[in-house]
Amino acid sequence: MTDVALQEGEQLVGSGPVAAGDTVRWIIGDTESGTGATKRIHILVKPTRPSLQTNVVINTDRRTYLLELHATARTYMASVSWQCNCRSRARKLPARGGGDGYPGFDDQPLHRASGG
């Protein structure tokens, strides 16, 4: 069984916030640990046999996780979690063309060279 641990305080949202492609051969459930600000949601996934594959979508109040699961006979991940400082690390950068200041945005018109 693998424990997919969400961030502290992250909540499942929507109707059916955890969806999987193969719910017959994979056992998928959720539980929680901690209380208050340290409450953590855990999605538990367990294949019923080796050589299975499926995908899982987890919708939370912070992001959507798209996971691809592969069951093998010998190896597994006991626990999976992420450290994301997305909100605290987000910053506005100068745009190349003086646009709105978000990375990768270039508001300069596209010019094509014409062959002669």
Tab-separated table of N, CA, C and O in Angstrom:
chain	number	residue	atom	x	y	z
A	1	MET	N	0.845	-1.171	0.000
A	1	MET	CA	0.000	0.000	0.000
A	1	MET	C	0.891	1.235	0.000
A	1	MET	O	1.949	1.241	0.620
A	2	THR	N	0.456	2.252	-0.712
A	2	THR	CA	1.178	3.518	-0.758
A	2	THR	C	0.302	4.622	-0.180
A	2	THR	O	-0.880	4.719	-0.499
A	3	ASP	N	0.909	5.444	0.659
A	3	ASP	CA	0.249	6.589	1.270
A	3	ASP	C	0.638	7.835	0.489
A	3	ASP	O	1.808	8.217	0.467
A	4	VAL	N	-0.329	8.467	-0.168
A	4	VAL	CA	-0.098	9.738	-0.859
A	4	VAL	C	-0.527	10.821	0.121
A	4	VAL	O	-1.718	11.037	0.344
A	5	ALA	N	0.451	11.478	0.743
A	5	ALA	CA	0.179	12.465	1.788
A	5	ALA	C	0.109	13.861	1.180
A	5	ALA	O	1.068	14.333	0.577
A	6	LEU	N	-1.033	14.512	1.354
A	6	LEU	CA	-1.181	15.886	0.894
A	6	LEU	C	-0.517	16.834	1.889
A	6	LEU	O	-0.113	16.420	2.974
A	7	GLN	N	-0.418	18.108	1.528
A	7	GLN	CA	0.186	19.088	2.431
A	7	GLN	C	-0.707	19.337	3.642
A	7	GLN	O	-1.933	19.171	3.565
A	8	GLU	N	-0.101	19.764	4.737
A	8	GLU	CA	-0.872	20.119	5.922
A	8	GLU	C	-1.885	21.196	5.564
A	8	GLU	O	-1.556	22.159	4.867
A	9	GLY	N	-3.127	21.015	5.996
A	9	GLY	CA	-4.180	21.993	5.742
A	9	GLY	C	-4.832	21.878	4.377
A	9	GLY	O	-5.855	22.503	4.119
A	10	GLU	N	-4.275	21.093	3.473
A	10	GLU	CA	-4.847	20.926	2.124
A	10	GLU	C	-6.085	20.041	2.218
A	10	GLU	O	-6.063	18.997	2.859
A	11	GLN	N	-7.170	20.458	1.590
A	11	GLN	CA	-8.444	19.760	1.694
A	11	GLN	C	-8.906	19.221	0.341
A	11	GLN	O	-8.698	19.869	-0.684
A	12	LEU	N	-9.556	18.075	0.347
A	12	LEU	CA	-10.191	17.549	-0.859
A	12	LEU	C	-11.408	18.412	-1.167
A	12	LEU	O	-12.100	18.862	-0.253
A	13	VAL	N	-11.665	18.667	-2.461
A	13	VAL	CA	-12.802	19.502	-2.848
A	13	VAL	C	-13.578	18.861	-3.989
A	13	VAL	O	-13.054	18.036	-4.723
A	14	GLY	N	-14.834	19.280	-4.124
A	14	GLY	CA	-15.683	18.814	-5.212
A	14	GLY	C	-16.334	17.483	-4.893
A	14	GLY	O	-16.008	16.816	-3.921
A	15	SER	N	-17.267	17.123	-5.754
A	15	SER	CA	-17.910	15.821	-5.590
A	15	SER	C	-17.004	14.770	-6.222
A	15	SER	O	-16.574	14.910	-7.357
A	16	GLY	N	-16.679	13.762	-5.484
A	16	GLY	CA	-15.746	12.745	-5.978
A	16	GLY	C	-14.365	13.319	-6.206
A	16	GLY	O	-13.858	13.269	-7.321
A	17	PRO	N	-13.723	13.885	-5.164
A	17	PRO	CA	-12.431	14.549	-5.352
A	17	PRO	C	-11.284	13.615	-5.707
A	17	PRO	O	-10.255	14.057	-6.184
A	18	VAL	N	-11.463	12.305	-5.485
A	18	VAL	CA	-10.447	11.323	-5.862
A	18	VAL	C	-11.091	10.382	-6.869
A	18	VAL	O	-12.061	9.703	-6.566
A	19	ALA	N	-10.541	10.374	-8.073
A	19	ALA	CA	-11.087	9.524	-9.136
A	19	ALA	C	-9.959	8.699	-9.742
A	19	ALA	O	-8.850	9.195	-9.915
A	20	ALA	N	-10.258	7.445	-10.058
A	20	ALA	CA	-9.258	6.557	-10.649
A	20	ALA	C	-9.831	5.859	-11.862
A	20	ALA	O	-11.039	5.660	-11.958
A	21	GLY	N	-8.939	5.489	-12.778
A	21	GLY	CA	-9.369	4.787	-13.978
A	21	GLY	C	-9.821	3.361	-13.688
A	21	GLY	O	-10.835	2.910	-14.182
A	22	ASP	N	-9.054	2.648	-12.876
A	22	ASP	CA	-9.359	1.240	-12.575
A	22	ASP	C	-9.665	1.108	-11.086
A	22	ASP	O	-8.771	0.956	-10.262
A	23	THR	N	-10.932	1.179	-10.751
A	23	THR	CA	-11.330	1.067	-9.344
A	23	THR	C	-11.712	-0.360	-8.965
A	23	THR	O	-12.092	-0.610	-7.835
A	24	VAL	N	-11.586	-1.278	-9.909
A	24	VAL	CA	-11.881	-2.683	-9.629
A	24	VAL	C	-10.629	-3.382	-9.111
A	24	VAL	O	-10.669	-4.093	-8.112
A	25	ARG	N	-9.495	-3.150	-9.774
A	25	ARG	CA	-8.266	-3.846	-9.398
A	25	ARG	C	-7.347	-3.027	-8.492
A	25	ARG	O	-6.320	-3.513	-8.044
A	26	TRP	N	-7.704	-1.781	-8.230
A	26	TRP	CA	-6.966	-0.926	-7.290
A	26	TRP	C	-7.904	-0.537	-6.156
A	26	TRP	O	-9.034	-0.117	-6.385
A	27	ILE	N	-7.429	-0.669	-4.935
A	27	ILE	CA	-8.200	-0.243	-3.767
A	27	ILE	C	-7.724	1.155	-3.406
A	27	ILE	O	-6.528	1.364	-3.167
A	28	ILE	N	-8.645	2.113	-3.384
A	28	ILE	CA	-8.286	3.507	-3.135
A	28	ILE	C	-9.211	4.068	-2.063
A	28	ILE	O	-10.430	3.936	-2.145
A	29	GLY	N	-8.620	4.670	-1.043
A	29	GLY	CA	-9.390	5.263	0.041
A	29	GLY	C	-8.664	6.476	0.584
A	29	GLY	O	-7.570	6.818	0.139
A	30	ASP	N	-9.267	7.129	1.543
A	30	ASP	CA	-8.604	8.266	2.154
A	30	ASP	C	-8.828	8.259	3.653
A	30	ASP	O	-9.783	7.668	4.151
A	31	THR	N	-7.913	8.887	4.357
A	31	THR	CA	-7.997	9.047	5.802
A	31	THR	C	-7.307	10.354	6.143
A	31	THR	O	-6.829	11.060	5.254
A	32	GLU	N	-7.251	10.697	7.404
A	32	GLU	CA	-6.596	11.937	7.804
A	32	GLU	C	-5.815	11.729	9.082
A	32	GLU	O	-6.078	10.807	9.848
A	33	SER	N	-4.832	12.607	9.284
A	33	SER	CA	-4.048	12.602	10.519
A	33	SER	C	-3.923	14.042	10.993
A	33	SER	O	-4.067	14.979	10.208
A	34	GLY	N	-3.647	14.217	12.277
A	34	GLY	CA	-3.503	15.549	12.841
A	34	GLY	C	-4.838	16.250	13.023
A	34	GLY	O	-5.894	15.725	12.663
A	35	THR	N	-4.775	17.456	13.578
A	35	THR	CA	-5.975	18.263	13.795
A	35	THR	C	-5.654	19.719	13.514
A	35	THR	O	-4.491	20.135	13.521
A	36	GLY	N	-6.699	20.492	13.284
A	36	GLY	CA	-6.524	21.928	13.060
A	36	GLY	C	-5.617	22.224	11.883
A	36	GLY	O	-5.735	21.613	10.821
A	37	ALA	N	-4.660	23.141	12.074
A	37	ALA	CA	-3.758	23.563	10.996
A	37	ALA	C	-2.811	22.455	10.560
A	37	ALA	O	-2.267	22.504	9.459
A	38	THR	N	-2.600	21.454	11.399
A	38	THR	CA	-1.679	20.363	11.044
A	38	THR	C	-2.406	19.143	10.475
A	38	THR	O	-1.783	18.115	10.231
A	39	LYS	N	-3.702	19.264	10.267
A	39	LYS	CA	-4.467	18.158	9.686
A	39	LYS	C	-3.932	17.843	8.293
A	39	LYS	O	-3.674	18.747	7.503
A	40	ARG	N	-3.756	16.564	8.017
A	40	ARG	CA	-3.219	16.132	6.720
A	40	ARG	C	-4.085	15.017	6.162
A	40	ARG	O	-4.397	14.058	6.848
A	41	ILE	N	-4.463	15.137	4.887
A	41	ILE	CA	-5.229	14.112	4.182
A	41	ILE	C	-4.249	13.107	3.584
A	41	ILE	O	-3.217	13.480	3.028
A	42	HIS	N	-4.604	11.834	3.680
A	42	HIS	CA	-3.801	10.750	3.109
A	42	HIS	C	-4.682	9.964	2.142
A	42	HIS	O	-5.762	9.510	2.520
A	43	ILE	N	-4.223	9.812	0.913
A	43	ILE	CA	-4.895	8.961	-0.071
A	43	ILE	C	-4.127	7.641	-0.087
A	43	ILE	O	-2.912	7.618	-0.303
A	44	LEU	N	-4.818	6.556	0.179
A	44	LEU	CA	-4.192	5.243	0.254
A	44	LEU	C	-4.516	4.452	-1.011
A	44	LEU	O	-5.693	4.314	-1.372
A	45	VAL	N	-3.487	3.955	-1.686
A	45	VAL	CA	-3.692	3.187	-2.917
A	45	VAL	C	-3.008	1.835	-2.788
A	45	VAL	O	-1.889	1.731	-2.288
A	46	LYS	N	-3.721	0.798	-3.243
A	46	LYS	CA	-3.182	-0.558	-3.147
A	46	LYS	C	-3.652	-1.373	-4.345
A	46	LYS	O	-4.854	-1.506	-4.582
A	47	PRO	N	-2.705	-1.909	-5.104
A	47	PRO	CA	-3.096	-2.777	-6.216
A	47	PRO	C	-3.483	-4.151	-5.686
A	47	PRO	O	-3.001	-4.592	-4.648
A	48	THR	N	-4.355	-4.842	-6.390
A	48	THR	CA	-4.757	-6.181	-5.965
A	48	THR	C	-3.809	-7.255	-6.479
A	48	THR	O	-3.871	-8.395	-6.026
A	49	ARG	N	-2.932	-6.873	-7.431
A	49	ARG	CA	-1.922	-7.809	-7.952
A	49	ARG	C	-0.867	-7.021	-8.726
A	49	ARG	O	-1.072	-5.857	-9.057
A	50	PRO	N	0.268	-7.647	-9.056
A	50	PRO	CA	1.315	-6.954	-9.824
A	50	PRO	C	0.895	-6.732	-11.277
A	50	PRO	O	-0.112	-7.275	-11.744
A	51	SER	N	1.682	-5.941	-11.966
A	51	SER	CA	1.528	-5.676	-13.405
A	51	SER	C	0.246	-4.918	-13.736
A	51	SER	O	-0.308	-5.093	-14.829
A	52	LEU	N	-0.226	-4.088	-12.824
A	52	LEU	CA	-1.395	-3.260	-13.091
A	52	LEU	C	-0.964	-1.814	-13.276
A	52	LEU	O	0.049	-1.383	-12.737
A	53	GLN	N	-1.762	-1.080	-14.040
A	53	GLN	CA	-1.541	0.346	-14.227
A	53	GLN	C	-2.879	1.055	-14.186
A	53	GLN	O	-3.889	0.511	-14.616
A	54	THR	N	-2.876	2.258	-13.669
A	54	THR	CA	-4.061	3.109	-13.714
A	54	THR	C	-3.627	4.542	-13.484
A	54	THR	O	-2.455	4.825	-13.248
A	55	ASN	N	-4.567	5.439	-13.559
A	55	ASN	CA	-4.295	6.833	-13.250
A	55	ASN	C	-5.246	7.292	-12.155
A	55	ASN	O	-6.309	6.717	-11.962
A	56	VAL	N	-4.833	8.317	-11.417
A	56	VAL	CA	-5.646	8.863	-10.339
A	56	VAL	C	-5.617	10.384	-10.446
A	56	VAL	O	-4.570	10.971	-10.720
A	57	VAL	N	-6.761	10.997	-10.239
A	57	VAL	CA	-6.874	12.457	-10.187
A	57	VAL	C	-7.341	12.812	-8.782
A	57	VAL	O	-8.327	12.256	-8.284
A	58	ILE	N	-6.609	13.731	-8.131
A	58	ILE	CA	-6.959	14.189	-6.785
A	58	ILE	C	-7.169	15.693	-6.848
A	58	ILE	O	-6.238	16.441	-7.174
A	59	ASN	N	-8.382	16.154	-6.556
A	59	ASN	CA	-8.702	17.581	-6.573
A	59	ASN	C	-8.691	18.140	-5.160
A	59	ASN	O	-9.394	17.628	-4.288
A	60	THR	N	-7.894	19.176	-4.931
A	60	THR	CA	-7.816	19.808	-3.622
A	60	THR	C	-8.078	21.306	-3.751
A	60	THR	O	-8.190	21.832	-4.862
A	61	ASP	N	-8.119	21.963	-2.614
A	61	ASP	CA	-8.327	23.409	-2.612
A	61	ASP	C	-7.079	24.176	-3.047
A	61	ASP	O	-7.123	25.388	-3.219
A	62	ARG	N	-5.969	23.476	-3.288
A	62	ARG	CA	-4.724	24.139	-3.711
A	62	ARG	C	-4.273	23.773	-5.116
A	62	ARG	O	-3.639	24.555	-5.794
A	63	ARG	N	-4.587	22.546	-5.533
A	63	ARG	CA	-4.123	22.103	-6.854
A	63	ARG	C	-4.835	20.818	-7.239
A	63	ARG	O	-5.548	20.229	-6.428
A	64	THR	N	-4.590	20.364	-8.458
A	64	THR	CA	-5.070	19.065	-8.919
A	64	THR	C	-3.852	18.188	-9.180
A	64	THR	O	-2.930	18.585	-9.898
A	65	TYR	N	-3.837	17.008	-8.589
A	65	TYR	CA	-2.759	16.050	-8.784
A	65	TYR	C	-3.190	15.047	-9.849
A	65	TYR	O	-4.296	14.520	-9.803
A	66	LEU	N	-2.316	14.781	-10.794
A	66	LEU	CA	-2.535	13.767	-11.824
A	66	LEU	C	-1.452	12.715	-11.641
A	66	LEU	O	-0.282	12.966	-11.905
A	67	LEU	N	-1.845	11.545	-11.173
A	67	LEU	CA	-0.881	10.494	-10.857
A	67	LEU	C	-1.050	9.314	-11.789
A	67	LEU	O	-2.164	8.957	-12.174
A	68	GLU	N	0.061	8.699	-12.113
A	68	GLU	CA	0.052	7.455	-12.885
A	68	GLU	C	0.610	6.375	-11.981
A	68	GLU	O	1.715	6.515	-11.453
A	69	LEU	N	-0.161	5.316	-11.766
A	69	LEU	CA	0.224	4.253	-10.845
A	69	LEU	C	0.634	3.003	-11.617
A	69	LEU	O	-0.042	2.597	-12.559
A	70	HIS	N	1.727	2.385	-11.173
A	70	HIS	CA	2.220	1.136	-11.759
A	70	HIS	C	2.498	0.162	-10.623
A	70	HIS	O	3.254	0.478	-9.706
A	71	ALA	N	1.906	-1.014	-10.674
A	71	ALA	CA	2.139	-2.044	-9.663
A	71	ALA	C	3.187	-3.026	-10.168
A	71	ALA	O	3.107	-3.497	-11.300
A	72	THR	N	4.163	-3.306	-9.324
A	72	THR	CA	5.179	-4.300	-9.655
A	72	THR	C	5.202	-5.358	-8.561
A	72	THR	O	4.686	-5.149	-7.462
A	73	ALA	N	5.836	-6.475	-8.850
A	73	ALA	CA	5.868	-7.580	-7.892
A	73	ALA	C	6.839	-7.321	-6.742
A	73	ALA	O	6.652	-7.838	-5.656
A	74	ARG	N	7.862	-6.492	-6.959
A	74	ARG	CA	8.910	-6.402	-5.952
A	74	ARG	C	9.046	-5.044	-5.271
A	74	ARG	O	9.385	-4.982	-4.111
A	75	THR	N	8.853	-3.955	-5.972
A	75	THR	CA	9.137	-2.647	-5.370
A	75	THR	C	7.870	-1.818	-5.239
A	75	THR	O	6.919	-1.990	-5.998
A	76	TYR	N	7.872	-0.931	-4.255
A	76	TYR	CA	6.754	-0.011	-4.092
A	76	TYR	C	7.221	1.181	-3.279
A	76	TYR	O	8.263	1.136	-2.619
A	77	MET	N	6.471	2.250	-3.332
A	77	MET	CA	6.740	3.448	-2.543
A	77	MET	C	5.799	3.406	-1.345
A	77	MET	O	4.581	3.429	-1.518
A	78	ALA	N	6.341	3.364	-0.150
A	78	ALA	CA	5.507	3.313	1.048
A	78	ALA	C	4.762	4.619	1.262
A	78	ALA	O	3.626	4.637	1.719
A	79	SER	N	5.411	5.733	0.913
A	79	SER	CA	4.790	7.036	1.118
A	79	SER	C	5.272	8.008	0.047
A	79	SER	O	6.437	7.965	-0.355
A	80	VAL	N	4.366	8.870	-0.402
A	80	VAL	CA	4.684	9.888	-1.396
A	80	VAL	C	4.117	11.205	-0.893
A	80	VAL	O	2.974	11.262	-0.439
A	81	SER	N	4.928	12.266	-0.959
A	81	SER	CA	4.443	13.600	-0.607
A	81	SER	C	5.275	14.630	-1.357
A	81	SER	O	6.307	14.299	-1.939
A	82	TRP	N	4.804	15.853	-1.358
A	82	TRP	CA	5.475	16.928	-2.067
A	82	TRP	C	5.666	18.106	-1.139
A	82	TRP	O	4.849	18.353	-0.258
A	83	GLN	N	6.729	18.853	-1.372
A	83	GLN	CA	6.939	20.127	-0.693
A	83	GLN	C	6.845	21.206	-1.758
A	83	GLN	O	7.701	21.297	-2.625
A	84	CYS	N	5.802	21.975	-1.712
A	84	CYS	CA	5.607	23.012	-2.720
A	84	CYS	C	5.429	24.351	-2.020
A	84	CYS	O	4.497	24.529	-1.241
A	85	ASN	N	6.329	25.264	-2.284
A	85	ASN	CA	6.228	26.615	-1.752
A	85	ASN	C	5.747	27.556	-2.845
A	85	ASN	O	6.222	28.666	-2.978
A	86	CYS	N	4.813	27.079	-3.652
A	86	CYS	CA	4.358	27.818	-4.820
A	86	CYS	C	3.896	29.226	-4.470
A	86	CYS	O	4.253	30.180	-5.138
A	87	ARG	N	3.102	29.366	-3.454
A	87	ARG	CA	2.574	30.692	-3.109
A	87	ARG	C	3.654	31.609	-2.572
A	87	ARG	O	3.711	32.768	-2.897
A	88	SER	N	4.531	31.089	-1.728
A	88	SER	CA	5.550	31.951	-1.135
A	88	SER	C	6.674	32.255	-2.115
A	88	SER	O	7.367	33.246	-1.962
A	89	ARG	N	6.872	31.430	-3.129
A	89	ARG	CA	7.954	31.640	-4.074
A	89	ARG	C	7.505	32.336	-5.347
A	89	ARG	O	8.337	32.694	-6.165
A	90	ALA	N	6.198	32.508	-5.525
A	90	ALA	CA	5.714	33.171	-6.736
A	90	ALA	C	6.206	34.603	-6.738
A	90	ALA	O	6.159	35.303	-5.744
A	91	ARG	N	6.709	35.033	-7.883
A	91	ARG	CA	7.171	36.407	-7.985
A	91	ARG	C	6.951	36.908	-9.390
A	91	ARG	O	6.904	36.139	-10.341
A	92	LYS	N	6.840	38.191	-9.506
A	92	LYS	CA	6.617	38.810	-10.795
A	92	LYS	C	7.967	39.164	-11.407
A	92	LYS	O	8.783	39.814	-10.772
A	93	LEU	N	8.205	38.713	-12.618
A	93	LEU	CA	9.454	38.993	-13.320
A	93	LEU	C	9.177	39.923	-14.488
A	93	LEU	O	8.089	39.924	-15.044
A	94	PRO	N	10.183	40.709	-14.873
A	94	PRO	CA	9.957	41.588	-16.028
A	94	PRO	C	9.791	40.783	-17.304
A	94	PRO	O	10.534	39.843	-17.559
A	95	ALA	N	8.798	41.118	-18.081
A	95	ALA	CA	8.563	40.427	-19.353
A	95	ALA	C	9.555	40.933	-20.380
A	95	ALA	O	10.022	42.064	-20.316
A	96	ARG	N	9.869	40.104	-21.361
A	96	ARG	CA	10.830	40.490	-22.393
A	96	ARG	C	10.336	41.670	-23.204
A	96	ARG	O	11.106	42.500	-23.625
A	97	GLY	N	9.051	41.753	-23.416
A	97	GLY	CA	8.516	42.828	-24.252
A	97	GLY	C	7.827	43.916	-23.454
A	97	GLY	O	7.073	44.705	-23.989
A	98	GLY	N	8.062	43.960	-22.151
A	98	GLY	CA	7.422	44.975	-21.331
A	98	GLY	C	5.959	44.675	-21.061
A	98	GLY	O	5.185	45.567	-20.767
A	99	GLY	N	5.565	43.405	-21.139
A	99	GLY	CA	4.166	43.023	-20.955
A	99	GLY	C	3.735	43.069	-19.508
A	99	GLY	O	4.149	43.943	-18.758
A	100	ASP	N	2.944	42.115	-19.103
A	100	ASP	CA	2.358	42.153	-17.762
A	100	ASP	C	3.296	41.668	-16.660
A	100	ASP	O	2.948	41.686	-15.499
A	101	GLY	N	4.505	41.237	-17.007
A	101	GLY	CA	5.485	40.887	-15.993
A	101	GLY	C	5.460	39.447	-15.522
A	101	GLY	O	5.989	39.138	-14.475
A	102	TYR	N	4.832	38.545	-16.263
A	102	TYR	CA	4.814	37.151	-15.851
A	102	TYR	C	5.788	36.354	-16.707
A	102	TYR	O	5.944	36.610	-17.892
A	103	PRO	N	6.488	35.393	-16.109
A	103	PRO	CA	7.517	34.643	-16.831
A	103	PRO	C	6.995	34.020	-18.117
A	103	PRO	O	5.901	33.481	-18.149
A	104	GLY	N	7.796	34.127	-19.163
A	104	GLY	CA	7.453	33.494	-20.428
A	104	GLY	C	6.489	34.279	-21.291
A	104	GLY	O	6.193	33.883	-22.401
A	105	PHE	N	5.986	35.399	-20.805
A	105	PHE	CA	5.030	36.182	-21.587
A	105	PHE	C	5.782	37.224	-22.380
A	105	PHE	O	6.559	37.991	-21.854
A	106	ASP	N	5.565	37.266	-23.665
A	106	ASP	CA	6.193	38.254	-24.531
A	106	ASP	C	5.096	38.883	-25.371
A	106	ASP	O	4.479	38.221	-26.193
A	107	ASP	N	4.855	40.179	-25.148
A	107	ASP	CA	3.754	40.816	-25.861
A	107	ASP	C	4.179	41.481	-27.160
A	107	ASP	O	3.405	42.194	-27.787
A	108	GLN	N	5.435	41.232	-27.601
A	108	GLN	CA	5.880	41.793	-28.871
A	108	GLN	C	5.260	41.006	-30.023
A	108	GLN	O	5.110	39.795	-29.942
A	109	PRO	N	4.892	41.710	-31.103
A	109	PRO	CA	4.300	40.994	-32.237
A	109	PRO	C	5.286	40.007	-32.851
A	109	PRO	O	6.486	40.224	-32.798
A	110	LEU	N	4.769	38.954	-33.413
A	110	LEU	CA	5.594	37.953	-34.060
A	110	LEU	C	5.886	38.411	-35.484
A	110	LEU	O	4.987	38.738	-36.248
A	111	HIS	N	7.165	38.500	-35.832
A	111	HIS	CA	7.580	38.918	-37.170
A	111	HIS	C	8.188	37.713	-37.888
A	111	HIS	O	9.019	37.019	-37.351
A	112	ARG	N	7.730	37.484	-39.094
A	112	ARG	CA	8.268	36.376	-39.875
A	112	ARG	C	9.130	36.916	-41.003
A	112	ARG	O	8.774	37.888	-41.638
A	113	ALA	N	10.224	36.247	-41.194
A	113	ALA	CA	11.113	36.642	-42.300
A	113	ALA	C	10.546	36.069	-43.594
A	113	ALA	O	10.094	34.931	-43.624
A	114	SER	N	10.533	36.882	-44.612
A	114	SER	CA	10.046	36.380	-45.895
A	114	SER	C	11.240	36.027	-46.765
A	114	SER	O	12.219	36.758	-46.814
A	115	GLY	N	11.150	34.883	-47.397
A	115	GLY	CA	12.241	34.428	-48.250
A	115	GLY	C	12.178	35.091	-49.627
A	115	GLY	O	11.143	35.528	-50.083
A	116	GLY	N	13.307	35.224	-50.281
A	116	GLY	CA	13.308	35.930	-51.557
A	116	GLY	C	13.976	35.266	-52.625
A	116	GLY	O	14.365	34.364	-53.040
